[in-house]
Tab-separated table of C-alpha atoms in Angstrom:
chain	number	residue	atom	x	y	z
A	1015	UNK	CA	-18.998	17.216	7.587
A	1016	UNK	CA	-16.407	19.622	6.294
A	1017	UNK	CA	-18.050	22.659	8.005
A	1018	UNK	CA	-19.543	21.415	11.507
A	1019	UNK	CA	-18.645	25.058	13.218
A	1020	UNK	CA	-22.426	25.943	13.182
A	1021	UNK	CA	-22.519	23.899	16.222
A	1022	UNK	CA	-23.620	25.829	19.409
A	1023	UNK	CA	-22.128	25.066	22.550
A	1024	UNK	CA	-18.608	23.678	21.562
A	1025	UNK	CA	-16.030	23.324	23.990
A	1026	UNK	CA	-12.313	22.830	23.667
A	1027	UNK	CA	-12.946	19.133	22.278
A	1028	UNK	CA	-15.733	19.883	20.385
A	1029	UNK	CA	-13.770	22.039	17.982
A	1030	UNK	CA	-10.783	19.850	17.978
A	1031	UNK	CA	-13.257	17.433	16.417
A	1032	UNK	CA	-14.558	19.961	14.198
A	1033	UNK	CA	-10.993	20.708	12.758
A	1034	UNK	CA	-10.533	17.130	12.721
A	1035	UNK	CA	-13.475	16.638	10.471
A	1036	UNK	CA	-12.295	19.349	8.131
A	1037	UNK	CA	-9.351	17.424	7.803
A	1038	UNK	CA	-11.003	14.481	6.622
A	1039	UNK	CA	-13.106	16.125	4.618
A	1040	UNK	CA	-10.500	17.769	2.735
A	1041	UNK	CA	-8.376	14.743	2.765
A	1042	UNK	CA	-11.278	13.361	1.246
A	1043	UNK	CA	-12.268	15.646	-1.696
A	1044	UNK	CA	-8.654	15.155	-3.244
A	1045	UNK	CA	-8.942	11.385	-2.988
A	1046	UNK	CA	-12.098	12.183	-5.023
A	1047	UNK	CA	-10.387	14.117	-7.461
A	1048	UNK	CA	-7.858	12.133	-8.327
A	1049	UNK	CA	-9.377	8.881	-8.602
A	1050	UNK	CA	-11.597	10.531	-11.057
A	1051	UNK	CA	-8.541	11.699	-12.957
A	1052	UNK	CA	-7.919	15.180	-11.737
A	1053	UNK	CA	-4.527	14.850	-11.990
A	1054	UNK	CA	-3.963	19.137	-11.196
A	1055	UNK	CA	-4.236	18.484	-7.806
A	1056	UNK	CA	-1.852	15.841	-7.620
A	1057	UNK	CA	1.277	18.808	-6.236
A	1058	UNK	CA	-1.511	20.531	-3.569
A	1059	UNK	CA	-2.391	16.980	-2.390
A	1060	UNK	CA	1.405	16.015	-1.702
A	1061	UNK	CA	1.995	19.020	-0.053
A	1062	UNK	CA	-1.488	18.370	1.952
A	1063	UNK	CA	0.262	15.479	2.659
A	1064	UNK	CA	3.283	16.747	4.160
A	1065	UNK	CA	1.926	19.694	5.854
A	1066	UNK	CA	-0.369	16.590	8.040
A	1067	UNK	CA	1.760	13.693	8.305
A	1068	UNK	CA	-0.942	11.352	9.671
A	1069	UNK	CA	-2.722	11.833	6.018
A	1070	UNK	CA	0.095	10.280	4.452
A	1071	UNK	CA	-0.092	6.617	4.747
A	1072	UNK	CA	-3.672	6.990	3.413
A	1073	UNK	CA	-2.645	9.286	0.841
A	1074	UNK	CA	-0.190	7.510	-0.778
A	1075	UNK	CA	-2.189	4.783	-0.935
A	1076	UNK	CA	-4.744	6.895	-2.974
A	1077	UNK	CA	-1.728	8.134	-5.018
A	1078	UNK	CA	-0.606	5.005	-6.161
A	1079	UNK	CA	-4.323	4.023	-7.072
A	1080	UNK	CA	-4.503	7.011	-9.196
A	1081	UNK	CA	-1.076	6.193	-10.501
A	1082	UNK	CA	-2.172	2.788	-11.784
A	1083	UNK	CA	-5.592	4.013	-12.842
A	1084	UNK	CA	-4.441	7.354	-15.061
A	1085	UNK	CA	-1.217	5.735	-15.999
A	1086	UNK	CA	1.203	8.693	-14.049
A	1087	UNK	CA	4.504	8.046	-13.112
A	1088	UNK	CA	4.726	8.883	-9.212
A	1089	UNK	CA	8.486	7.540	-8.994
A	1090	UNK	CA	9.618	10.828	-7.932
A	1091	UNK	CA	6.832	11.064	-5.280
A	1092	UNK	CA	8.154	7.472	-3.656
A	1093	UNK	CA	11.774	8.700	-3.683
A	1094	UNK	CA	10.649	11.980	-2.064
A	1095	UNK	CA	8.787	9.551	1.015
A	1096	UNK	CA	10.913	6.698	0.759
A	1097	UNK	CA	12.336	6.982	4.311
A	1098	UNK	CA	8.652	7.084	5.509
A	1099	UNK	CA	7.429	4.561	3.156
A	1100	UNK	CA	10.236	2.110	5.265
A	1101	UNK	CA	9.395	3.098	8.564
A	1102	UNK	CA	5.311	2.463	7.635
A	1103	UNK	CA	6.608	-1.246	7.277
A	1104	UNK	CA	7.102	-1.230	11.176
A	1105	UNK	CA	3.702	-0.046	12.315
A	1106	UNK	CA	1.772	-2.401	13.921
A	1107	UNK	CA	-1.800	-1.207	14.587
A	1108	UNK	CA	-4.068	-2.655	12.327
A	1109	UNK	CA	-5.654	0.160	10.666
A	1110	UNK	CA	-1.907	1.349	9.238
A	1111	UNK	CA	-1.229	-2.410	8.692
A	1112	UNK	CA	-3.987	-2.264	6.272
A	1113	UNK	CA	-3.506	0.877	4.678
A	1114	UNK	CA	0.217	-0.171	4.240
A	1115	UNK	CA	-0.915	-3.441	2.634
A	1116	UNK	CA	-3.320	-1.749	0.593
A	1117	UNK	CA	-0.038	0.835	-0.096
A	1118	UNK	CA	2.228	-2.365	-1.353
A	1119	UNK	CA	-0.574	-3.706	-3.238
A	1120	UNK	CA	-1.077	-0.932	-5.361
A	1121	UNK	CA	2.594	-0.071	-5.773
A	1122	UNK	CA	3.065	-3.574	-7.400
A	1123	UNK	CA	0.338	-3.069	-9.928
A	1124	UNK	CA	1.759	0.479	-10.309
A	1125	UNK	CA	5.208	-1.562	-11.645
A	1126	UNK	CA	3.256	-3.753	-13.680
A	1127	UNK	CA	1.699	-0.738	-15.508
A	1128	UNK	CA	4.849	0.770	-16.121
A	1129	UNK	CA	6.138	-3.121	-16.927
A	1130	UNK	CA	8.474	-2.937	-14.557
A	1131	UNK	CA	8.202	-6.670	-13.563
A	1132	UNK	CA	11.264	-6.927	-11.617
A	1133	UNK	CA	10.637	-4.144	-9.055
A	1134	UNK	CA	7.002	-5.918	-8.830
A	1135	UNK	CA	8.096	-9.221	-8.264
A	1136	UNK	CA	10.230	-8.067	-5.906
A	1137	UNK	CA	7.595	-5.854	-3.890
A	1138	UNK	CA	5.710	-9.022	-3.770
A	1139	UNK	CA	8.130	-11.408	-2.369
A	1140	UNK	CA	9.477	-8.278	0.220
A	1141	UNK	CA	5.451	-8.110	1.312
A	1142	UNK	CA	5.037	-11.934	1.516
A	1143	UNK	CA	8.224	-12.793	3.169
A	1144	UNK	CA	7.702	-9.361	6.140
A	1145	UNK	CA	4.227	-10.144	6.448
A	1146	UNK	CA	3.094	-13.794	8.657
A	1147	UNK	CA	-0.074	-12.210	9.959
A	1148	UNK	CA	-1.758	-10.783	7.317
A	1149	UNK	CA	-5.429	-11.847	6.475
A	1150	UNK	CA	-5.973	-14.526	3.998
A	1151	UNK	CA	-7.366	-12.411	0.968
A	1152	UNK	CA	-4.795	-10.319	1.551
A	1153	UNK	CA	-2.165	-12.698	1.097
A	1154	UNK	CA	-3.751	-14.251	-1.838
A	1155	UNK	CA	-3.781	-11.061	-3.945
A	1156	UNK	CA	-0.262	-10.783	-3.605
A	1157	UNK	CA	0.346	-14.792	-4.382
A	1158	UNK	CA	-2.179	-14.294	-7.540
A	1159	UNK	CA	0.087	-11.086	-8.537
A	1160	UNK	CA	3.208	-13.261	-7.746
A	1161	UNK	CA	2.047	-16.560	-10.637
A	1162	UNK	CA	0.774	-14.082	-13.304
A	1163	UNK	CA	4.285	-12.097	-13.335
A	1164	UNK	CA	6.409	-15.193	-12.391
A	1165	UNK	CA	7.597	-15.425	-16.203
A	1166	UNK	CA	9.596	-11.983	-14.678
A	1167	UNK	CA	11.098	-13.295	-11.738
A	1168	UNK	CA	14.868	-14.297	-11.873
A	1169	UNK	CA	15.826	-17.593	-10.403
A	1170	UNK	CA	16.627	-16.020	-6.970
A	1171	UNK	CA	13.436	-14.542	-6.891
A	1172	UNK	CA	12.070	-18.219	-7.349
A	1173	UNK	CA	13.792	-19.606	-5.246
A	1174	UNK	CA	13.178	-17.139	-2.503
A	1175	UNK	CA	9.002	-17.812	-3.365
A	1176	UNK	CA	9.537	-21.457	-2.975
A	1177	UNK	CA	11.065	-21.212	-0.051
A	1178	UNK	CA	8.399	-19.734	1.925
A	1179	UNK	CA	6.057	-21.602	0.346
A	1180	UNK	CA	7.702	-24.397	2.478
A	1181	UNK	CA	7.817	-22.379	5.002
A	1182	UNK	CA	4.366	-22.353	5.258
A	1183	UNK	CA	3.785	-25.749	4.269
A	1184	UNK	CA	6.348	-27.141	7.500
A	1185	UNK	CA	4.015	-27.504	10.153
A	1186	UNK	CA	1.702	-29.638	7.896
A	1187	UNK	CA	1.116	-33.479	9.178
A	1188	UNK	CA	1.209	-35.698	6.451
A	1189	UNK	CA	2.913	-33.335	3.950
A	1190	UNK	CA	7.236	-33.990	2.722
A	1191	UNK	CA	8.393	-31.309	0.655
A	1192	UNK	CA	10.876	-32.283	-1.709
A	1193	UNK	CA	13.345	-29.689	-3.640
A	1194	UNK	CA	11.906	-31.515	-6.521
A	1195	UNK	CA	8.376	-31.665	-5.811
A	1196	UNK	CA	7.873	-27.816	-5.682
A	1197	UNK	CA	7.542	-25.893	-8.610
A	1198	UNK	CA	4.755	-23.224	-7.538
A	1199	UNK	CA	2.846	-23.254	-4.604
């Protein structure tokens, strides 16, 4: 699908869709090549990236995948889109929902690779605590992620996972929650 052109009989929309195409096919070769550890593409991708904007939520999720994978430090890369990275937490249709999810997911592990606990923990409670429609395995990943690194977590942090824990636990018939009877949820 990365050369469609052969196509007789195209008309305006027709080749629009045949650029489109080669988009996604070449948006798709460097995702190949960097989850399989080609890391030389990594500076053409980002500027791939920026020269087609819409790419970008999906490619950064792909670059923090091959972050964690290949062990690279991409710190630079999420200073460099940081003001998009915030504005991504706004969108609302589901397919960028997802890729943004998939986005904050991967960034956490990414801190956990580089042990930075604190700056995952913190992902995880800014995900869980923005987030009140997400899909249930969704939300589970990022509670699982939350327990095993909760030896990192300052009290705040705690206290701020407890919290919505009750939070989600309010509406519940039959269930008190105690300061004292939560420890984890």
């Amino acid at each position: 699908y990365s050369e469609l052109g052969w196509f007789s009989g195209l008309d305006k929309l027709g080749w629009e869709e045949v650029e489109r195409f080669k988009l996604f096919a070449k948006a798709n070769l460097y995702t190949n090549d960097l989850l399989s550890g080609k890391l030389s593409v990594l500076s053409e991708y980002v500027q791939f990236l920026e020269d087609n904007p819409e790419e970008l939520l999906p490619g950064l999720v792909t670059i923090m995948e091959t972050a964690s994978l290949h062990l690279v430090n991409v710190d630079d890369l999420l200073e460099r889109f940081s003001e998009k990275i915030e504005d991504f937490r706004n969108l609302e249709d589901a397919t960028n929902r997802t890729h943004y999810i998939r986005f904050s997911y991967h960034r956490a592990v990414y801190y956990t690779k580089l042990q930075r606990y604190p700056d995952c923990v913190g992902l995880i409670l800014l995900f869980l605590t923005s987030y009140n429609t997400i899909n249930d395995a969704d939300f589970k990943k990022f509670v699982v992620l939350f327990e095993v690194y909760r030896e990192y977590a300052s009290s705040e942090q705690i206290e701020q996972y407890q919290n919505l824990c009750k939070e989600l636990l309010k509406h519940e018939e039959g269930i008190s929650i105690c300061d004292d009877d939560i420890r984890s949820c």
